[in-house]
Amino acid sequence: MTKLFYAPGSCALGIHVLLEEIGAPFELAKVNLAAREQFLPDYVKINPKSKVPALMRDDGTVLTEWPAIAAWLALTHPDKGLLSLEAEQLARTLESVDYVCASLHMQGFTRIWKPEAFAPTETDKAAVKARGQEIVDKGLVWFDGELAGKDYLGGATMSIADAALFYLEFWVAERLKQPLPVHLAAHYARMRARPAVAKALADEGLV
Ligand SMILES: N[C@@H](CCC(=O)N[C@@H](CS)C(=O)NCC(=O)O)C(=O)O
């Protein structure tokens, strides 16, 4: 059976949401990042990158990297409409996924949560964190504009881009305890109201 290696409230939450939306059977395997389980030999055998999410498929092969896992899930369940292959829609979806995963997560949140990874000395940490917050804030403004007048990033229906944006909104609202701009706040509430999202949050112990 498909198995998602995740840590509660991590970026893997977005993949968990997609699995719930798809509704096919899957198992959850928790990786305790605080206890550094991602570096234990048993997990390194599964994902040598020592990161979550990792998705073990039915044939035992493992897929890593949020955009790749999300695309594979969507494309193997085309009836769920989570990834349109129409050129403009596909390009816009990937534009949002990449901005969340590569820029706001990797460049923004990593600076906020792990400033030591970017700061040569202790005294640089505050400036690194501030730069991370700037990157996140700029992204939130962009996504807020994208969502004006729309329920989801692609329009009327949810795509993998909304699942990516959701984990980011979760971090801003629940981890940083910062207010979301108006359209993002509405999108976050709309996502949380989806049964699949509510189940993923509950199963990760986040409600
Ligand atoms: N590029 C990876 C990033 C995954 C990632 O950074 N995951 C974090 C959790 S949100 C993680 O596993 N951190 C553990 C660590 O860095 O030691 C992806 O897109 O899946």
PDB file of C-alpha atoms and ligand atoms in Angstrom:
ATOM      1  CA  MET A   1       0.000   0.000   0.000  1.00  0.00           C
ATOM      2  CA  THR A   2       1.117   3.583  -0.662  1.00  0.00           C
ATOM      3  CA  LYS A   3       2.885   4.978   2.414  1.00  0.00           C
ATOM      4  CA  LEU A   4       3.484   8.636   3.209  1.00  0.00           C
ATOM      5  CA  PHE A   5       6.488   9.434   5.388  1.00  0.00           C
ATOM      6  CA  TYR A   6       5.596  12.694   7.080  1.00  0.00           C
ATOM      7  CA  ALA A   7       6.147  14.881  10.104  1.00  0.00           C
ATOM      8  CA  PRO A   8       3.082  16.556  11.652  1.00  0.00           C
ATOM      9  CA  GLY A   9       2.555  20.082  10.363  1.00  0.00           C
ATOM     10  CA  SER A  10       5.485  19.900   7.959  1.00  0.00           C
ATOM     11  CA  CYS A  11       5.314  20.510   4.212  1.00  0.00           C
ATOM     12  CA  ALA A  12       4.241  16.853   3.964  1.00  0.00           C
ATOM     13  CA  LEU A  13       0.841  18.096   5.184  1.00  0.00           C
ATOM     14  CA  GLY A  14       0.161  19.301   1.638  1.00  0.00           C
ATOM     15  CA  ILE A  15       0.819  15.816   0.249  1.00  0.00           C
ATOM     16  CA  HIS A  16      -1.307  14.295   3.017  1.00  0.00           C
ATOM     17  CA  VAL A  17      -4.159  16.602   1.925  1.00  0.00           C
ATOM     18  CA  LEU A  18      -3.796  15.410  -1.689  1.00  0.00           C
ATOM     19  CA  LEU A  19      -3.869  11.758  -0.597  1.00  0.00           C
ATOM     20  CA  GLU A  20      -7.075  12.413   1.352  1.00  0.00           C
ATOM     21  CA  GLU A  21      -8.590  14.278  -1.612  1.00  0.00           C
ATOM     22  CA  ILE A  22      -7.789  11.302  -3.859  1.00  0.00           C
ATOM     23  CA  GLY A  23      -9.313   8.889  -1.380  1.00  0.00           C
ATOM     24  CA  ALA A  24      -7.299   5.789  -2.339  1.00  0.00           C
ATOM     25  CA  PRO A  25      -5.967   3.723   0.593  1.00  0.00           C
ATOM     26  CA  PHE A  26      -2.634   4.814   2.062  1.00  0.00           C
ATOM     27  CA  GLU A  27      -0.672   4.465   5.286  1.00  0.00           C
ATOM     28  CA  LEU A  28       1.045   7.153   7.325  1.00  0.00           C
ATOM     29  CA  ALA A  29       4.531   6.724   8.764  1.00  0.00           C
ATOM     30  CA  LYS A  30       5.590   9.435  11.183  1.00  0.00           C
ATOM     31  CA  VAL A  31       9.177  10.704  11.152  1.00  0.00           C
ATOM     32  CA  ASN A  32      10.073  12.658  14.285  1.00  0.00           C
ATOM     33  CA  LEU A  33      12.233  15.484  12.933  1.00  0.00           C
ATOM     34  CA  ALA A  34      12.852  16.978  16.385  1.00  0.00           C
ATOM     35  CA  ALA A  35      14.326  13.625  17.451  1.00  0.00           C
ATOM     36  CA  ARG A  36      16.375  13.662  14.214  1.00  0.00           C
ATOM     37  CA  GLU A  37      14.828  10.386  13.031  1.00  0.00           C
ATOM     38  CA  GLN A  38      15.323  11.580   9.440  1.00  0.00           C
ATOM     39  CA  PHE A  39      19.028  10.852   9.902  1.00  0.00           C
ATOM     40  CA  LEU A  40      18.604   7.321  11.317  1.00  0.00           C
ATOM     41  CA  PRO A  41      19.860   4.534   9.015  1.00  0.00           C
ATOM     42  CA  ASP A  42      16.393   3.007   8.589  1.00  0.00           C
ATOM     43  CA  TYR A  43      14.970   6.264   7.249  1.00  0.00           C
ATOM     44  CA  VAL A  44      18.048   7.135   5.187  1.00  0.00           C
ATOM     45  CA  LYS A  45      17.486   3.810   3.399  1.00  0.00           C
ATOM     46  CA  ILE A  46      14.015   5.106   2.441  1.00  0.00           C
ATOM     47  CA  ASN A  47      15.033   8.697   1.666  1.00  0.00           C
ATOM     48  CA  PRO A  48      18.788   9.336   1.507  1.00  0.00           C
ATOM     49  CA  LYS A  49      17.967  13.087   1.472  1.00  0.00           C
ATOM     50  CA  SER A  50      16.746  12.820   5.111  1.00  0.00           C
ATOM     51  CA  LYS A  51      13.610  14.861   4.369  1.00  0.00           C
ATOM     52  CA  VAL A  52       9.862  14.453   4.401  1.00  0.00           C
ATOM     53  CA  PRO A  53       7.657  14.040   2.450  1.00  0.00           C
ATOM     54  CA  ALA A  54       8.640  10.726   0.899  1.00  0.00           C
ATOM     55  CA  LEU A  55       6.071   8.546  -0.810  1.00  0.00           C
ATOM     56  CA  MET A  56       6.539   4.793  -1.028  1.00  0.00           C
ATOM     57  CA  ARG A  57       4.412   3.424  -3.854  1.00  0.00           C
ATOM     58  CA  ASP A  58       2.769   0.005  -4.108  1.00  0.00           C
ATOM     59  CA  ASP A  59       5.823  -1.387  -5.905  1.00  0.00           C
ATOM     60  CA  GLY A  60       8.124  -0.282  -3.061  1.00  0.00           C
ATOM     61  CA  THR A  61       9.794   2.544  -4.990  1.00  0.00           C
ATOM     62  CA  VAL A  62      10.096   5.895  -3.241  1.00  0.00           C
ATOM     63  CA  LEU A  63       9.378   9.313  -4.668  1.00  0.00           C
ATOM     64  CA  THR A  64      10.724  12.485  -3.047  1.00  0.00           C
ATOM     65  CA  GLU A  65      10.337  16.268  -3.592  1.00  0.00           C
ATOM     66  CA  TRP A  66       6.957  17.900  -3.010  1.00  0.00           C
ATOM     67  CA  PRO A  67       6.262  18.980  -6.616  1.00  0.00           C
ATOM     68  CA  ALA A  68       7.174  15.558  -8.020  1.00  0.00           C
ATOM     69  CA  ILE A  69       5.051  13.653  -5.500  1.00  0.00           C
ATOM     70  CA  ALA A  70       2.082  15.985  -6.012  1.00  0.00           C
ATOM     71  CA  ALA A  71       2.306  15.753  -9.809  1.00  0.00           C
ATOM     72  CA  TRP A  72       2.590  11.959  -9.704  1.00  0.00           C
ATOM     73  CA  LEU A  73      -0.433  11.646  -7.394  1.00  0.00           C
ATOM     74  CA  ALA A  74      -2.507  13.987  -9.559  1.00  0.00           C
ATOM     75  CA  LEU A  75      -1.524  12.360 -12.845  1.00  0.00           C
ATOM     76  CA  THR A  76      -2.180   8.839 -11.587  1.00  0.00           C
ATOM     77  CA  HIS A  77      -5.681   9.925 -10.453  1.00  0.00           C
ATOM     78  CA  PRO A  78      -6.781  12.115 -13.370  1.00  0.00           C
ATOM     79  CA  ASP A  79     -10.455  11.801 -12.417  1.00  0.00           C
ATOM     80  CA  LYS A  80      -9.795  13.986  -9.328  1.00  0.00           C
ATOM     81  CA  GLY A  81      -8.952  17.028 -11.472  1.00  0.00           C
ATOM     82  CA  LEU A  82      -5.971  18.078  -9.338  1.00  0.00           C
ATOM     83  CA  LEU A  83      -3.684  18.964 -12.265  1.00  0.00           C
ATOM     84  CA  SER A  84      -4.958  20.295 -15.578  1.00  0.00           C
ATOM     85  CA  LEU A  85      -2.722  19.528 -18.567  1.00  0.00           C
ATOM     86  CA  GLU A  86      -4.044  22.483 -20.561  1.00  0.00           C
ATOM     87  CA  ALA A  87      -0.928  24.585 -21.272  1.00  0.00           C
ATOM     88  CA  GLU A  88      -1.898  27.818 -19.512  1.00  0.00           C
ATOM     89  CA  GLN A  89      -3.452  26.064 -16.497  1.00  0.00           C
ATOM     90  CA  LEU A  90      -0.488  23.691 -16.145  1.00  0.00           C
ATOM     91  CA  ALA A  91       2.038  26.516 -16.382  1.00  0.00           C
ATOM     92  CA  ARG A  92       0.149  28.611 -13.799  1.00  0.00           C
ATOM     93  CA  THR A  93      -0.151  25.644 -11.438  1.00  0.00           C
ATOM     94  CA  LEU A  94       3.571  24.906 -11.648  1.00  0.00           C
ATOM     95  CA  GLU A  95       4.339  28.610 -11.229  1.00  0.00           C
ATOM     96  CA  SER A  96       2.547  28.604  -7.876  1.00  0.00           C
ATOM     97  CA  VAL A  97       3.923  25.239  -6.723  1.00  0.00           C
ATOM     98  CA  ASP A  98       7.473  26.309  -7.478  1.00  0.00           C
ATOM     99  CA  TYR A  99       7.050  29.659  -5.736  1.00  0.00           C
ATOM    100  CA  VAL A 100       5.770  27.952  -2.587  1.00  0.00           C
ATOM    101  CA  CYS A 101       8.248  25.083  -2.518  1.00  0.00           C
ATOM    102  CA  ALA A 102      11.438  26.578  -3.914  1.00  0.00           C
ATOM    103  CA  SER A 103      11.175  30.202  -2.788  1.00  0.00           C
ATOM    104  CA  LEU A 104       8.827  30.718   0.146  1.00  0.00           C
ATOM    105  CA  HIS A 105       9.599  27.420   1.878  1.00  0.00           C
ATOM    106  CA  MET A 106      13.257  26.856   1.028  1.00  0.00           C
ATOM    107  CA  GLN A 107      14.423  30.481   0.929  1.00  0.00           C
ATOM    108  CA  GLY A 108      11.919  32.152   3.280  1.00  0.00           C
ATOM    109  CA  PHE A 109      10.882  29.733   6.004  1.00  0.00           C
ATOM    110  CA  THR A 110      14.262  28.020   6.188  1.00  0.00           C
ATOM    111  CA  ARG A 111      15.810  31.404   7.041  1.00  0.00           C
ATOM    112  CA  ILE A 112      13.165  31.990   9.726  1.00  0.00           C
ATOM    113  CA  TRP A 113      13.415  28.525  11.301  1.00  0.00           C
ATOM    114  CA  LYS A 114      17.046  27.625  10.681  1.00  0.00           C
ATOM    115  CA  PRO A 115      18.911  30.942  10.474  1.00  0.00           C
ATOM    116  CA  GLU A 116      22.119  29.118  11.413  1.00  0.00           C
ATOM    117  CA  ALA A 117      22.051  27.488   7.961  1.00  0.00           C
ATOM    118  CA  PHE A 118      22.538  30.936   6.402  1.00  0.00           C
ATOM    119  CA  ALA A 119      24.252  32.957   9.161  1.00  0.00           C
ATOM    120  CA  PRO A 120      28.047  32.773   9.419  1.00  0.00           C
ATOM    121  CA  THR A 121      27.941  34.054  13.016  1.00  0.00           C
ATOM    122  CA  GLU A 122      25.451  34.252  15.884  1.00  0.00           C
ATOM    123  CA  THR A 123      25.056  38.000  15.393  1.00  0.00           C
ATOM    124  CA  ASP A 124      23.923  37.525  11.773  1.00  0.00           C
ATOM    125  CA  LYS A 125      20.944  35.393  12.794  1.00  0.00           C
ATOM    126  CA  ALA A 126      18.492  38.258  13.347  1.00  0.00           C
ATOM    127  CA  ALA A 127      19.220  39.716   9.907  1.00  0.00           C
ATOM    128  CA  VAL A 128      18.832  36.296   8.281  1.00  0.00           C
ATOM    129  CA  LYS A 129      15.459  35.784   9.988  1.00  0.00           C
ATOM    130  CA  ALA A 130      14.317  39.249   8.912  1.00  0.00           C
ATOM    131  CA  ARG A 131      15.290  38.462   5.315  1.00  0.00           C
ATOM    132  CA  GLY A 132      13.299  35.219   5.527  1.00  0.00           C
ATOM    133  CA  GLN A 133      10.261  37.124   6.746  1.00  0.00           C
ATOM    134  CA  GLU A 134      10.646  39.594   3.862  1.00  0.00           C
ATOM    135  CA  ILE A 135      10.671  36.734   1.345  1.00  0.00           C
ATOM    136  CA  VAL A 136       7.550  35.230   2.934  1.00  0.00           C
ATOM    137  CA  ASP A 137       5.738  38.586   3.081  1.00  0.00           C
ATOM    138  CA  LYS A 138       6.463  39.316  -0.579  1.00  0.00           C
ATOM    139  CA  GLY A 139       5.093  35.891  -1.505  1.00  0.00           C
ATOM    140  CA  LEU A 140       1.951  36.370   0.549  1.00  0.00           C
ATOM    141  CA  VAL A 141       1.241  39.636  -1.267  1.00  0.00           C
ATOM    142  CA  TRP A 142       1.673  37.887  -4.634  1.00  0.00           C
ATOM    143  CA  PHE A 143      -0.597  34.976  -3.705  1.00  0.00           C
ATOM    144  CA  ASP A 144      -3.178  37.348  -2.255  1.00  0.00           C
ATOM    145  CA  GLY A 145      -3.365  39.081  -5.636  1.00  0.00           C
ATOM    146  CA  GLU A 146      -3.595  35.744  -7.446  1.00  0.00           C
ATOM    147  CA  LEU A 147      -6.580  34.720  -5.324  1.00  0.00           C
ATOM    148  CA  ALA A 148      -8.596  37.941  -5.705  1.00  0.00           C
ATOM    149  CA  GLY A 149     -12.036  37.028  -7.023  1.00  0.00           C
ATOM    150  CA  LYS A 150     -11.277  33.288  -7.048  1.00  0.00           C
ATOM    151  CA  ASP A 151     -11.998  30.363  -4.739  1.00  0.00           C
ATOM    152  CA  TYR A 152      -8.827  28.485  -5.687  1.00  0.00           C
ATOM    153  CA  LEU A 153      -5.628  29.447  -7.503  1.00  0.00           C
ATOM    154  CA  GLY A 154      -6.857  27.949 -10.786  1.00  0.00           C
ATOM    155  CA  GLY A 155     -10.371  29.333 -10.407  1.00  0.00           C
ATOM    156  CA  ALA A 156     -13.301  27.219  -9.278  1.00  0.00           C
ATOM    157  CA  THR A 157     -11.596  23.938  -8.376  1.00  0.00           C
ATOM    158  CA  MET A 158      -8.709  22.888  -6.171  1.00  0.00           C
ATOM    159  CA  SER A 159      -5.380  21.828  -7.693  1.00  0.00           C
ATOM    160  CA  ILE A 160      -2.020  20.686  -6.339  1.00  0.00           C
ATOM    161  CA  ALA A 161      -1.067  24.395  -6.123  1.00  0.00           C
ATOM    162  CA  ASP A 162      -3.760  24.945  -3.481  1.00  0.00           C
ATOM    163  CA  ALA A 163      -2.367  22.056  -1.434  1.00  0.00           C
ATOM    164  CA  ALA A 164       1.088  23.671  -1.594  1.00  0.00           C
ATOM    165  CA  LEU A 165      -0.298  27.064  -0.644  1.00  0.00           C
ATOM    166  CA  PHE A 166      -2.243  25.446   2.181  1.00  0.00           C
ATOM    167  CA  TYR A 167       0.834  24.152   4.022  1.00  0.00           C
ATOM    168  CA  LEU A 168       2.336  27.609   3.725  1.00  0.00           C
ATOM    169  CA  GLU A 169      -0.826  29.278   5.046  1.00  0.00           C
ATOM    170  CA  PHE A 170      -0.819  26.768   7.905  1.00  0.00           C
ATOM    171  CA  TRP A 171       2.714  27.793   8.836  1.00  0.00           C
ATOM    172  CA  VAL A 172       1.919  31.521   8.726  1.00  0.00           C
ATOM    173  CA  ALA A 173      -1.340  31.216  10.679  1.00  0.00           C
ATOM    174  CA  GLU A 174      -0.510  28.453  13.165  1.00  0.00           C
ATOM    175  CA  ARG A 175       3.262  28.474  13.518  1.00  0.00           C
ATOM    176  CA  LEU A 176       4.230  32.127  13.060  1.00  0.00           C
ATOM    177  CA  LYS A 177       0.820  33.210  14.438  1.00  0.00           C
ATOM    178  CA  GLN A 178       0.710  35.996  11.883  1.00  0.00           C
ATOM    179  CA  PRO A 179      -2.445  37.252  10.141  1.00  0.00           C
ATOM    180  CA  LEU A 180      -2.958  36.161   6.538  1.00  0.00           C
ATOM    181  CA  PRO A 181      -3.892  38.771   3.928  1.00  0.00           C
ATOM    182  CA  VAL A 182      -7.624  38.829   3.209  1.00  0.00           C
ATOM    183  CA  HIS A 183      -7.854  36.548   0.155  1.00  0.00           C
ATOM    184  CA  LEU A 184      -5.374  34.090   1.653  1.00  0.00           C
ATOM    185  CA  ALA A 185      -7.351  34.004   4.902  1.00  0.00           C
ATOM    186  CA  ALA A 186     -10.489  33.154   2.894  1.00  0.00           C
ATOM    187  CA  HIS A 187      -8.595  30.493   0.912  1.00  0.00           C
ATOM    188  CA  TYR A 188      -7.152  29.000   4.118  1.00  0.00           C
ATOM    189  CA  ALA A 189     -10.651  28.810   5.660  1.00  0.00           C
ATOM    190  CA  ARG A 190     -12.047  27.319   2.422  1.00  0.00           C
ATOM    191  CA  MET A 191      -9.322  24.671   2.422  1.00  0.00           C
ATOM    192  CA  ARG A 192      -9.849  23.837   6.104  1.00  0.00           C
ATOM    193  CA  ALA A 193     -13.564  23.381   5.429  1.00  0.00           C
ATOM    194  CA  ARG A 194     -12.855  20.586   2.933  1.00  0.00           C
ATOM    195  CA  PRO A 195     -13.426  17.182   4.574  1.00  0.00           C
ATOM    196  CA  ALA A 196     -10.122  15.852   3.195  1.00  0.00           C
ATOM    197  CA  VAL A 197      -8.177  18.735   4.735  1.00  0.00           C
ATOM    198  CA  ALA A 198      -9.990  18.427   8.071  1.00  0.00           C
ATOM    199  CA  LYS A 199      -9.157  14.693   8.146  1.00  0.00           C
ATOM    200  CA  ALA A 200      -5.483  15.272   7.314  1.00  0.00           C
ATOM    201  CA  LEU A 201      -5.204  17.883  10.076  1.00  0.00           C
ATOM    202  CA  ALA A 202      -6.959  15.603  12.576  1.00  0.00           C
ATOM    203  CA  ASP A 203      -4.847  12.573  11.662  1.00  0.00           C
ATOM    204  CA  GLU A 204      -1.660  14.614  12.181  1.00  0.00           C
ATOM    205  CA  GLY A 205      -2.955  15.715  15.605  1.00  0.00           C
ATOM    206  CA  LEU A 206      -3.136  19.358  14.531  1.00  0.00           C
ATOM    207  CA  VAL A 207      -6.705  20.165  15.654  1.00  0.00           C
TER     208      VAL A 207
HETATM  209  N1  LIG B   1      12.780  19.989  -1.400  1.00  0.00           N
HETATM  210  C1  LIG B   1      12.036  19.172  -0.474  1.00  0.00           C
HETATM  211  C2  LIG B   1      12.027  19.862   0.870  1.00  0.00           C
HETATM  212  C3  LIG B   1      11.467  19.004   1.953  1.00  0.00           C
HETATM  213  C4  LIG B   1      11.772  19.584   3.326  1.00  0.00           C
HETATM  214  O1  LIG B   1      12.575  20.527   3.500  1.00  0.00           O
HETATM  215  N2  LIG B   1      11.130  18.995   4.326  1.00  0.00           N
HETATM  216  C5  LIG B   1      11.386  19.384   5.695  1.00  0.00           C
HETATM  217  C6  LIG B   1      10.073  19.381   6.485  1.00  0.00           C
HETATM  218  S1  LIG B   1       8.988  20.676   5.964  1.00  0.00           S
HETATM  219  C7  LIG B   1      12.306  18.359   6.335  1.00  0.00           C
HETATM  220  O2  LIG B   1      12.195  17.176   6.079  1.00  0.00           O
HETATM  221  N3  LIG B   1      13.235  18.825   7.196  1.00  0.00           N
HETATM  222  C8  LIG B   1      14.119  17.968   7.907  1.00  0.00           C
HETATM  223  C9  LIG B   1      15.522  18.465   7.893  1.00  0.00           C
HETATM  224  O3  LIG B   1      15.814  19.422   7.152  1.00  0.00           O
HETATM  225  O4  LIG B   1      16.339  17.904   8.624  1.00  0.00           O
HETATM  226  C10 LIG B   1      10.636  18.946  -1.001  1.00  0.00           C
HETATM  227  O5  LIG B   1      10.145  19.727  -1.835  1.00  0.00           O
HETATM  228  O6  LIG B   1       9.994  17.940  -0.632  1.00  0.00           O
END
